[in-house]
Amino acid sequence: MVGIFTRTITDNLAGLVKQVDAAVGKNKASQLKAFVVVLSDDPDADEPKLKALAKKHGIKNVPLTIFDGISGPPPYKINKGAETTVLMWKRGRVASNKGFEKGKLSKAALKAVAGDTSTLVQ
């Protein structure tokens, strides 16, 4: 399971979501799942942006949602300093927890997340 929590909808986020969406589609037999949550103080403004991201990038396997509040759901303890946090679970346990500050979700970071995602289906 891959959970992506973000406070901002950016091109690099779109790249990450597209990458994870492809991994989920490729690994249906392994039951890899994922979801995206936009943490927002203005859900009404962010909803059309999220829908546009899904349409533009053909997201089919990953549900995209919005949480009202930038702190996120308390049980997840989302990093307050991170623009985007990627959590991964394997067999019910946290396998990876990576927080990316604003502007730090680079191509190298996307590659690292892809590597982490591949370990979930082994």
PDB file of C-alpha atoms in Angstrom:
ATOM      1  CA  MET A   1       0.000   0.000   0.000  1.00  0.00           C
ATOM      2  CA  VAL A   2       1.283   3.432  -0.961  1.00  0.00           C
ATOM      3  CA  GLY A   3      -0.210   6.573   0.572  1.00  0.00           C
ATOM      4  CA  ILE A   4       0.740   9.965  -0.817  1.00  0.00           C
ATOM      5  CA  PHE A   5      -0.193  12.983   1.300  1.00  0.00           C
ATOM      6  CA  THR A   6       0.465  16.403  -0.208  1.00  0.00           C
ATOM      7  CA  ARG A   7      -0.253  20.015   0.596  1.00  0.00           C
ATOM      8  CA  THR A   8       0.392  21.257  -2.952  1.00  0.00           C
ATOM      9  CA  ILE A   9      -0.538  20.018  -6.414  1.00  0.00           C
ATOM     10  CA  THR A  10       2.601  20.358  -8.557  1.00  0.00           C
ATOM     11  CA  ASP A  11       4.029  18.916 -11.768  1.00  0.00           C
ATOM     12  CA  ASN A  12       6.409  16.733  -9.743  1.00  0.00           C
ATOM     13  CA  LEU A  13       3.471  15.438  -7.701  1.00  0.00           C
ATOM     14  CA  ALA A  14       1.751  14.589 -10.985  1.00  0.00           C
ATOM     15  CA  GLY A  15       4.862  12.656 -12.033  1.00  0.00           C
ATOM     16  CA  LEU A  16       4.843  10.745  -8.756  1.00  0.00           C
ATOM     17  CA  VAL A  17       1.138   9.918  -8.993  1.00  0.00           C
ATOM     18  CA  LYS A  18       1.530   8.806 -12.610  1.00  0.00           C
ATOM     19  CA  GLN A  19       4.458   6.575 -11.651  1.00  0.00           C
ATOM     20  CA  VAL A  20       2.582   4.989  -8.739  1.00  0.00           C
ATOM     21  CA  ASP A  21      -0.562   4.593 -10.872  1.00  0.00           C
ATOM     22  CA  ALA A  22       1.488   2.659 -13.444  1.00  0.00           C
ATOM     23  CA  ALA A  23       3.021   0.461 -10.712  1.00  0.00           C
ATOM     24  CA  VAL A  24      -0.423  -0.354  -9.314  1.00  0.00           C
ATOM     25  CA  GLY A  25      -1.707  -1.226 -12.793  1.00  0.00           C
ATOM     26  CA  LYS A  26       1.316  -3.412 -13.489  1.00  0.00           C
ATOM     27  CA  ASN A  27       1.080  -5.245 -10.145  1.00  0.00           C
ATOM     28  CA  LYS A  28      -2.636  -6.052  -9.896  1.00  0.00           C
ATOM     29  CA  ALA A  29      -1.838  -9.725  -9.281  1.00  0.00           C
ATOM     30  CA  SER A  30       0.267  -8.720  -6.261  1.00  0.00           C
ATOM     31  CA  GLN A  31      -2.613  -6.529  -5.064  1.00  0.00           C
ATOM     32  CA  LEU A  32      -0.496  -3.387  -4.836  1.00  0.00           C
ATOM     33  CA  LYS A  33      -2.791  -0.498  -3.879  1.00  0.00           C
ATOM     34  CA  ALA A  34      -2.288   3.233  -3.493  1.00  0.00           C
ATOM     35  CA  PHE A  35      -4.133   6.454  -2.716  1.00  0.00           C
ATOM     36  CA  VAL A  36      -3.457  10.186  -2.831  1.00  0.00           C
ATOM     37  CA  VAL A  37      -4.721  12.707  -0.287  1.00  0.00           C
ATOM     38  CA  VAL A  38      -4.448  16.451  -0.858  1.00  0.00           C
ATOM     39  CA  LEU A  39      -4.313  18.164   2.538  1.00  0.00           C
ATOM     40  CA  SER A  40      -6.129  21.431   1.945  1.00  0.00           C
ATOM     41  CA  ASP A  41      -7.434  24.502   3.729  1.00  0.00           C
ATOM     42  CA  ASP A  42      -9.552  25.186   0.636  1.00  0.00           C
ATOM     43  CA  PRO A  43     -10.921  21.877  -0.704  1.00  0.00           C
ATOM     44  CA  ASP A  44     -13.317  23.632  -3.096  1.00  0.00           C
ATOM     45  CA  ALA A  45     -10.384  25.338  -4.841  1.00  0.00           C
ATOM     46  CA  ASP A  46      -8.211  22.197  -4.937  1.00  0.00           C
ATOM     47  CA  GLU A  47     -10.854  19.773  -6.216  1.00  0.00           C
ATOM     48  CA  PRO A  48     -10.794  21.024  -9.843  1.00  0.00           C
ATOM     49  CA  LYS A  49      -6.971  20.971  -9.816  1.00  0.00           C
ATOM     50  CA  LEU A  50      -6.988  17.358  -8.652  1.00  0.00           C
ATOM     51  CA  LYS A  51      -9.556  16.372 -11.276  1.00  0.00           C
ATOM     52  CA  ALA A  52      -7.464  18.091 -13.951  1.00  0.00           C
ATOM     53  CA  LEU A  53      -4.355  16.174 -12.813  1.00  0.00           C
ATOM     54  CA  ALA A  54      -6.247  12.868 -13.060  1.00  0.00           C
ATOM     55  CA  LYS A  55      -7.594  13.669 -16.511  1.00  0.00           C
ATOM     56  CA  LYS A  56      -4.350  15.079 -17.941  1.00  0.00           C
ATOM     57  CA  HIS A  57      -2.235  12.141 -16.754  1.00  0.00           C
ATOM     58  CA  GLY A  58      -4.810   9.367 -17.237  1.00  0.00           C
ATOM     59  CA  ILE A  59      -4.809   8.249 -13.601  1.00  0.00           C
ATOM     60  CA  LYS A  60      -6.902   5.061 -13.461  1.00  0.00           C
ATOM     61  CA  ASN A  61      -5.687   2.887 -10.588  1.00  0.00           C
ATOM     62  CA  VAL A  62      -5.164   5.330  -7.724  1.00  0.00           C
ATOM     63  CA  PRO A  63      -8.014   7.154  -5.963  1.00  0.00           C
ATOM     64  CA  LEU A  64      -7.396  10.876  -5.516  1.00  0.00           C
ATOM     65  CA  THR A  65      -9.015  12.505  -2.490  1.00  0.00           C
ATOM     66  CA  ILE A  66      -8.999  15.735  -0.501  1.00  0.00           C
ATOM     67  CA  PHE A  67      -8.774  16.088   3.286  1.00  0.00           C
ATOM     68  CA  ASP A  68     -10.088  19.318   4.796  1.00  0.00           C
ATOM     69  CA  GLY A  69      -7.119  20.595   6.811  1.00  0.00           C
ATOM     70  CA  ILE A  70      -3.401  20.829   6.061  1.00  0.00           C
ATOM     71  CA  SER A  71      -2.403  18.846   9.158  1.00  0.00           C
ATOM     72  CA  GLY A  72      -3.972  15.703   7.744  1.00  0.00           C
ATOM     73  CA  PRO A  73      -5.659  12.833   9.549  1.00  0.00           C
ATOM     74  CA  PRO A  74      -4.167  12.700  13.085  1.00  0.00           C
ATOM     75  CA  PRO A  75      -3.492   8.925  13.131  1.00  0.00           C
ATOM     76  CA  TYR A  76      -1.100   9.280  10.182  1.00  0.00           C
ATOM     77  CA  LYS A  77       1.137  11.851  11.917  1.00  0.00           C
ATOM     78  CA  ILE A  78       2.013  13.592   8.656  1.00  0.00           C
ATOM     79  CA  ASN A  79       5.306  15.501   8.747  1.00  0.00           C
ATOM     80  CA  LYS A  80       4.368  19.156   9.350  1.00  0.00           C
ATOM     81  CA  GLY A  81       7.450  20.416   7.488  1.00  0.00           C
ATOM     82  CA  ALA A  82       6.861  18.329   4.378  1.00  0.00           C
ATOM     83  CA  GLU A  83       5.002  19.447   1.293  1.00  0.00           C
ATOM     84  CA  THR A  84       4.575  15.795   0.278  1.00  0.00           C
ATOM     85  CA  THR A  85       4.796  12.682   2.447  1.00  0.00           C
ATOM     86  CA  VAL A  86       4.911   9.177   0.963  1.00  0.00           C
ATOM     87  CA  LEU A  87       4.007   6.323   3.300  1.00  0.00           C
ATOM     88  CA  MET A  88       4.300   2.668   2.324  1.00  0.00           C
ATOM     89  CA  TRP A  89       2.955  -0.335   4.166  1.00  0.00           C
ATOM     90  CA  LYS A  90       3.783  -3.999   3.682  1.00  0.00           C
ATOM     91  CA  ARG A  91       1.818  -6.653   5.538  1.00  0.00           C
ATOM     92  CA  GLY A  92       0.243  -4.005   7.762  1.00  0.00           C
ATOM     93  CA  ARG A  93       3.528  -2.415   8.867  1.00  0.00           C
ATOM     94  CA  VAL A  94       5.098   0.842   7.780  1.00  0.00           C
ATOM     95  CA  ALA A  95       7.878  -0.042   5.335  1.00  0.00           C
ATOM     96  CA  SER A  96       8.789   3.516   4.335  1.00  0.00           C
ATOM     97  CA  ASN A  97       7.972   7.057   5.458  1.00  0.00           C
ATOM     98  CA  LYS A  98       9.501   9.823   3.351  1.00  0.00           C
ATOM     99  CA  GLY A  99       8.769  13.516   3.678  1.00  0.00           C
ATOM    100  CA  PHE A 100       9.751  15.998   0.979  1.00  0.00           C
ATOM    101  CA  GLU A 101       9.993  19.700   1.745  1.00  0.00           C
ATOM    102  CA  LYS A 102       8.703  22.238  -0.763  1.00  0.00           C
ATOM    103  CA  GLY A 103      10.587  21.858  -4.038  1.00  0.00           C
ATOM    104  CA  LYS A 104      12.427  18.683  -2.940  1.00  0.00           C
ATOM    105  CA  LEU A 105      10.251  16.166  -4.807  1.00  0.00           C
ATOM    106  CA  SER A 106      12.855  15.943  -7.584  1.00  0.00           C
ATOM    107  CA  LYS A 107      13.409  13.378 -10.333  1.00  0.00           C
ATOM    108  CA  ALA A 108      15.943  11.645  -8.075  1.00  0.00           C
ATOM    109  CA  ALA A 109      13.333  11.510  -5.302  1.00  0.00           C
ATOM    110  CA  LEU A 110      10.791  10.042  -7.727  1.00  0.00           C
ATOM    111  CA  LYS A 111      13.315   7.351  -8.674  1.00  0.00           C
ATOM    112  CA  ALA A 112      13.900   6.533  -4.989  1.00  0.00           C
ATOM    113  CA  VAL A 113      10.162   6.239  -4.367  1.00  0.00           C
ATOM    114  CA  ALA A 114       9.857   3.947  -7.400  1.00  0.00           C
ATOM    115  CA  GLY A 115      12.547   1.710  -5.911  1.00  0.00           C
ATOM    116  CA  ASP A 116      10.722   1.617  -2.585  1.00  0.00           C
ATOM    117  CA  THR A 117       7.453   0.794  -4.357  1.00  0.00           C
ATOM    118  CA  SER A 118       9.039  -2.188  -6.088  1.00  0.00           C
ATOM    119  CA  THR A 119       9.962  -3.705  -2.705  1.00  0.00           C
ATOM    120  CA  LEU A 120       6.276  -3.861  -1.765  1.00  0.00           C
ATOM    121  CA  VAL A 121       5.539  -6.489  -4.409  1.00  0.00           C
ATOM    122  CA  GLN A 122       8.461  -8.815  -3.714  1.00  0.00           C
TER     123      GLN A 122
END
